[in-house]
Coordinates of C-alpha atoms in Angstrom, one line a residue:
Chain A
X1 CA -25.1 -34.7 90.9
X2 CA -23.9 -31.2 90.2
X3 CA -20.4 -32.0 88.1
X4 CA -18.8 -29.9 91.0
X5 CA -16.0 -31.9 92.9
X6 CA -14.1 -31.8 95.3
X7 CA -11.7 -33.2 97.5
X8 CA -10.4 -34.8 99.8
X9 CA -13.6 -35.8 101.4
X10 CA -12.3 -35.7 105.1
X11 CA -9.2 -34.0 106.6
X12 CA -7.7 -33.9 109.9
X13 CA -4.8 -31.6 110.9
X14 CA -3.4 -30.3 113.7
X15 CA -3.4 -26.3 115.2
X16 CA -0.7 -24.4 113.2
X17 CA -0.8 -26.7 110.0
X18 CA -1.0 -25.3 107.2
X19 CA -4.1 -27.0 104.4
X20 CA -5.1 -27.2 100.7
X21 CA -8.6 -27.9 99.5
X22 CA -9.4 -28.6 95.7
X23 CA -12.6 -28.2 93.5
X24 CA -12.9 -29.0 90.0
X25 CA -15.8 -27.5 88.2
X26 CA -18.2 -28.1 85.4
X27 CA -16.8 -27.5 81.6
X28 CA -17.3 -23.6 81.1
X29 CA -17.8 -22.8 84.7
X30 CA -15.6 -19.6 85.2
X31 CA -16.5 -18.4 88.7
X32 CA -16.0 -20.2 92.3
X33 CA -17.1 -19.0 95.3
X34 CA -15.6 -21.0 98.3
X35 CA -18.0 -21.1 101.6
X36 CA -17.4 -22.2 105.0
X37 CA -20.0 -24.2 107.2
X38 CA -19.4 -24.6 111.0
X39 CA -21.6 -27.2 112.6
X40 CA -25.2 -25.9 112.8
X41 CA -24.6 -22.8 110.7
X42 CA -25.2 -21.8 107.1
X43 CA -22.5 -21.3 104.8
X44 CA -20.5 -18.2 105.3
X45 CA -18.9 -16.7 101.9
X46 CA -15.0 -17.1 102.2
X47 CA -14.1 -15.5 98.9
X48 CA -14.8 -15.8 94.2
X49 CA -12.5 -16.1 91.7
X50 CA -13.4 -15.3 88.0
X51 CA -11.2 -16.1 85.6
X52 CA -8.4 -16.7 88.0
X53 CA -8.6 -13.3 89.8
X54 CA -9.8 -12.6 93.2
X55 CA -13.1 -10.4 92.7
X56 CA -14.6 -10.7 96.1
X57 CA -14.0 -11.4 100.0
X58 CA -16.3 -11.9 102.7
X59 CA -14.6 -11.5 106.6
X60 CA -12.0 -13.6 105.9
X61 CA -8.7 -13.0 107.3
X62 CA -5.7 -13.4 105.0
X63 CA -4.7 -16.8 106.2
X64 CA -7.3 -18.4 104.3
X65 CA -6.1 -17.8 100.4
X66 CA -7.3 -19.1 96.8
X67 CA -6.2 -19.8 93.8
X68 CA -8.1 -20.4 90.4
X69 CA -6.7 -22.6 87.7
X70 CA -6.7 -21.7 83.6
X71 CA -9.3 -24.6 83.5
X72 CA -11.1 -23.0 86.2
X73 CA -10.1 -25.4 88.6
X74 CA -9.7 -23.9 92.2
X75 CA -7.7 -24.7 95.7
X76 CA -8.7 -22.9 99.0
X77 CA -5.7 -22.6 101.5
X78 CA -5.8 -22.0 104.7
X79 CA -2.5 -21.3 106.7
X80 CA -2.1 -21.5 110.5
X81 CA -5.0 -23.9 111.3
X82 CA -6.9 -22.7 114.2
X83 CA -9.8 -25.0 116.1
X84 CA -12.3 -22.5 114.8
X85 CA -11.5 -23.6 111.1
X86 CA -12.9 -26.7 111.6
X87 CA -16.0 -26.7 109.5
X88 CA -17.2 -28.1 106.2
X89 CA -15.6 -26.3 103.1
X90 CA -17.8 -25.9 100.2
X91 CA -16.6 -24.8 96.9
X92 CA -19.5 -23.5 94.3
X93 CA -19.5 -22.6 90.4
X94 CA -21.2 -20.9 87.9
X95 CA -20.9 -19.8 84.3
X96 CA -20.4 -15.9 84.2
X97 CA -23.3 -14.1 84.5
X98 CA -25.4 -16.9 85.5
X99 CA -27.2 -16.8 88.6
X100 CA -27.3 -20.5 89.8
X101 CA -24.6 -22.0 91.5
X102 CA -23.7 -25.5 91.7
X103 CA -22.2 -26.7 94.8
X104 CA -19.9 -29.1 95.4
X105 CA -20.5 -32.1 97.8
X106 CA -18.0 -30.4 100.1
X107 CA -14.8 -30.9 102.1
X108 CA -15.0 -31.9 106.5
X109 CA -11.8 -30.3 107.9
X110 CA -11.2 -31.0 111.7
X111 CA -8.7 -29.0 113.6
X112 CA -7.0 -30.8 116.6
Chain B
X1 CA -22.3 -12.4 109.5
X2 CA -25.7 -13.9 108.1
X3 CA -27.8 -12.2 106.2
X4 CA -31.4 -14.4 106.8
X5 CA -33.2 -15.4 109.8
X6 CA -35.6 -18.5 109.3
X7 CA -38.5 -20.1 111.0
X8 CA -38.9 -21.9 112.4
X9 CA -35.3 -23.6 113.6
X10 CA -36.6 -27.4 112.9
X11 CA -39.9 -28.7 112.3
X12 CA -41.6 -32.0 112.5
X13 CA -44.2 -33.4 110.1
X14 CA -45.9 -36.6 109.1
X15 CA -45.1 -37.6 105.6
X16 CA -48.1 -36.3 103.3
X17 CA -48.2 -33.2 105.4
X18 CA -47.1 -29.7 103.8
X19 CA -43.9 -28.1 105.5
X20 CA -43.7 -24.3 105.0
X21 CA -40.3 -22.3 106.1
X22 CA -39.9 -18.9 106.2
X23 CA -36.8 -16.7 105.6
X24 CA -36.4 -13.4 106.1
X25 CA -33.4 -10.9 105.0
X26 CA -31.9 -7.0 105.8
X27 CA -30.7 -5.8 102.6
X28 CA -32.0 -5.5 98.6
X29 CA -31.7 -8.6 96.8
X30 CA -31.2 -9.4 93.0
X31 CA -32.7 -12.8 93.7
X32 CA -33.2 -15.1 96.4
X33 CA -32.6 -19.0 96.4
X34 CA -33.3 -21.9 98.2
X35 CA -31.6 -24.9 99.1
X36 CA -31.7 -28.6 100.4
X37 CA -28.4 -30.2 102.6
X38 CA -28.8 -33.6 103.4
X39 CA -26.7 -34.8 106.5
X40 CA -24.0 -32.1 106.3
X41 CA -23.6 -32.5 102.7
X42 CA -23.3 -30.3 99.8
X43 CA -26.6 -27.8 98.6
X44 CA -28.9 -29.0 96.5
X45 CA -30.2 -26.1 94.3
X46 CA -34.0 -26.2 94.8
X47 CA -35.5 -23.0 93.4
X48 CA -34.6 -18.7 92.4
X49 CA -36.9 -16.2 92.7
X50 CA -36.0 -13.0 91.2
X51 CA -36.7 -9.8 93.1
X52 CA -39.4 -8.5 90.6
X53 CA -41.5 -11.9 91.4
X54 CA -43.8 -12.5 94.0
X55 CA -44.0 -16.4 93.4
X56 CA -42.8 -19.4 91.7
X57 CA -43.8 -23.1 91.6
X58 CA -41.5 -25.9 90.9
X59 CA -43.1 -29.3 91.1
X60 CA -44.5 -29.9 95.0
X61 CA -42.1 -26.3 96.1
X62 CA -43.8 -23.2 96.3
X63 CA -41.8 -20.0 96.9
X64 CA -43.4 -16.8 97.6
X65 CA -41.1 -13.1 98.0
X66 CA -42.2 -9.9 99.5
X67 CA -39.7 -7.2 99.3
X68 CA -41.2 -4.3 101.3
X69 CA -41.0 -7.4 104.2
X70 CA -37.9 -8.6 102.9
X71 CA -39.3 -11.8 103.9
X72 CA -39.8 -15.2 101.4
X73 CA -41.5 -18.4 102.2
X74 CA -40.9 -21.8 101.0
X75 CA -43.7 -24.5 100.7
X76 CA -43.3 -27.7 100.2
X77 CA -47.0 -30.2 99.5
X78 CA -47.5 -33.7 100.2
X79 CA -43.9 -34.2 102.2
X80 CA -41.9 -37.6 101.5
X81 CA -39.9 -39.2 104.4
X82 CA -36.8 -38.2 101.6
X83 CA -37.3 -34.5 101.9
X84 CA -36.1 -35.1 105.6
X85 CA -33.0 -32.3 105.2
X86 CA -32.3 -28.6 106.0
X87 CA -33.3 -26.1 104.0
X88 CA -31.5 -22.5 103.5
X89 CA -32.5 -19.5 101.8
X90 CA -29.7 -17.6 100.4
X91 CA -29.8 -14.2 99.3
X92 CA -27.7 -12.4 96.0
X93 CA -27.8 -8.9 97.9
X94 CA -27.9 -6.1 95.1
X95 CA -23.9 -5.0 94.6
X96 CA -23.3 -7.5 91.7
X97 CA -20.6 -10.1 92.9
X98 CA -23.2 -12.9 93.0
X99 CA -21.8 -14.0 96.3
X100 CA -24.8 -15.8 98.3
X101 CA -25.3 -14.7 101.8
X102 CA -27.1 -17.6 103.7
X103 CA -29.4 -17.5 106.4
X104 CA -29.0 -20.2 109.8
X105 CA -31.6 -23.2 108.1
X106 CA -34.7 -25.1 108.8
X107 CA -34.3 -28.7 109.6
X108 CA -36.8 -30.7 108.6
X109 CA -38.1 -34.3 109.4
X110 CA -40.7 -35.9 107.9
X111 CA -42.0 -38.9 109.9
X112 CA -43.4 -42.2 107.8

C-alpha cells in the first residue's frame, strides 16, 4: 500500500459529459502528477501540481484540467468526454524534491 | 508520446526461472525507475537507478543502466508465480519537472 488514494474506483459516462477524479496523498506529499493509461499502453503524463500550481503539462489538451488542494489533495477534470478518454487515470505523489513517486491504485473511466 | 521501447512485449517463464526485460530510452535521464502493475492496477515502485550508476540490486531485482546506449535492463532471479505482472521502466528525462515518461511494458507470466 502506497497511502495514495483515489477514487471512485470505476466510472462510466457518456460522450460529452463532463468528469471529476480525486486523489488524496500521503501527509507531506506536495507534488501530483496525474497519468493516463489506455488499455495496453504505459502511462502517459497528463499534467503536476506543486503546491497547488500547475508546473507542468504533457500533450494534453485543455479539456482535461486539475486542481490541487491546501492539503495537497488533487481532482483531475476532464470536460467533454470523448471515447478516447476511456482509460485508467492514475494520480501519483511525492514529497518535493524526492524522486520516488507513489502511485495511486488508480481510477477505470469508460466512455460510452 | 513514449519515451521507452522494451523487450521483449511479453514473456513466458517457469517459476524458478530468471526473467530479464530490457528498456531502452531517446533522451538524457536524471534517473530511471522501474515498475510492477498487476491486472491493470496501480504501479508498484520496484527500483531507481540514478544516471551516474551502472547497477543496483534490490533483493532477487537486478537493474543495470548504460547511458551512451540509453538502454537499462531489469533482472529478476528465481521468479515466483506472484511476480506474474507487467513491468515498465520509466524515465525522469533531464529538464527538472520529475515528470516520468513511461515506456509500452513487459508482461510477464510465470508458470507454476
Amino acid at each position: 500500500e502506497t497511502g495514495v488514494t483515489q477514487s471512485p474506483t470505476h466510472l462510466i459516462k457518456t460522450r460529452g459529459q463532463q468528469v471529476t477524479l480525486r486523489c488524496s496523498s500521503q501527509s507531506g506529499h506536495n507534488t501530483v502528477s496525474w497519468y493516463q493509461q489506455a488499455l495496453g499502453q504505459g502511462p502517459q503524463f497528463i499534467f503536476q501540481y506543486y503546491r497547488e500550481e500547475e508546473n507542468g503539462r504533457g500533450n494534453f489538451p485543455p479539456r482535461f484540467s486539475g486542481l490541487q488542494f491546501p492539503n495537497y489533495s488533487s481532482e483531475l477534470n476532464v470536460n467533454a468526454l470523448e471515447l478516447d478518454d476511456s482509460a485508467l487515470y492514475l494520480c501519483a505523489t511525492r514529497q518535493d524534491l524526492q524522486e520516488t513517486q507513489y502511485f495511486g491504485p488508480g481510477t477505470r473511466l469508460l466512455v460510452l | 508520446s513514449q519515451q521507452g521501447e522494451e523487450d521483449p512485449q511479453a514473456l513466458s517463464i517457469q517459476e524458478g526461472e530468471n526473467a530479464t526485460m530490457n528498456c531502452s530510452y531517446k533522451t538524457s535521464i536524471n534517473n530511471l525507475q522501474w515498475y510492477r502493475q498487476n491486472s491493470g492496477r496501480g504501479l508498484v515502485h520496484l527500483i531507481l537507478i540514478r544516471s551516474n550508476e551502472r547497477e543496483k540490486h534490490s533483493g532477487r531485482l537486478r537493474v543495470t543502466l548504460d547511458t551512451s546506449k540509453k538502454s537499462s535492463s531489469l533482472l529478476i532471479t528465481a521468479s515466483r508465480a506472484a511476480d506474474t505482472a507487467s513491468y515498465f521502466c520509466a524515465t525522469d528525462v533531464l529538464d527538472s519537472s520529475y515528470k516520468l515518461i513511461f515506456g509500452s511494458g513487459t508482461r510477464l507470466l510465470v508458470r507454476p
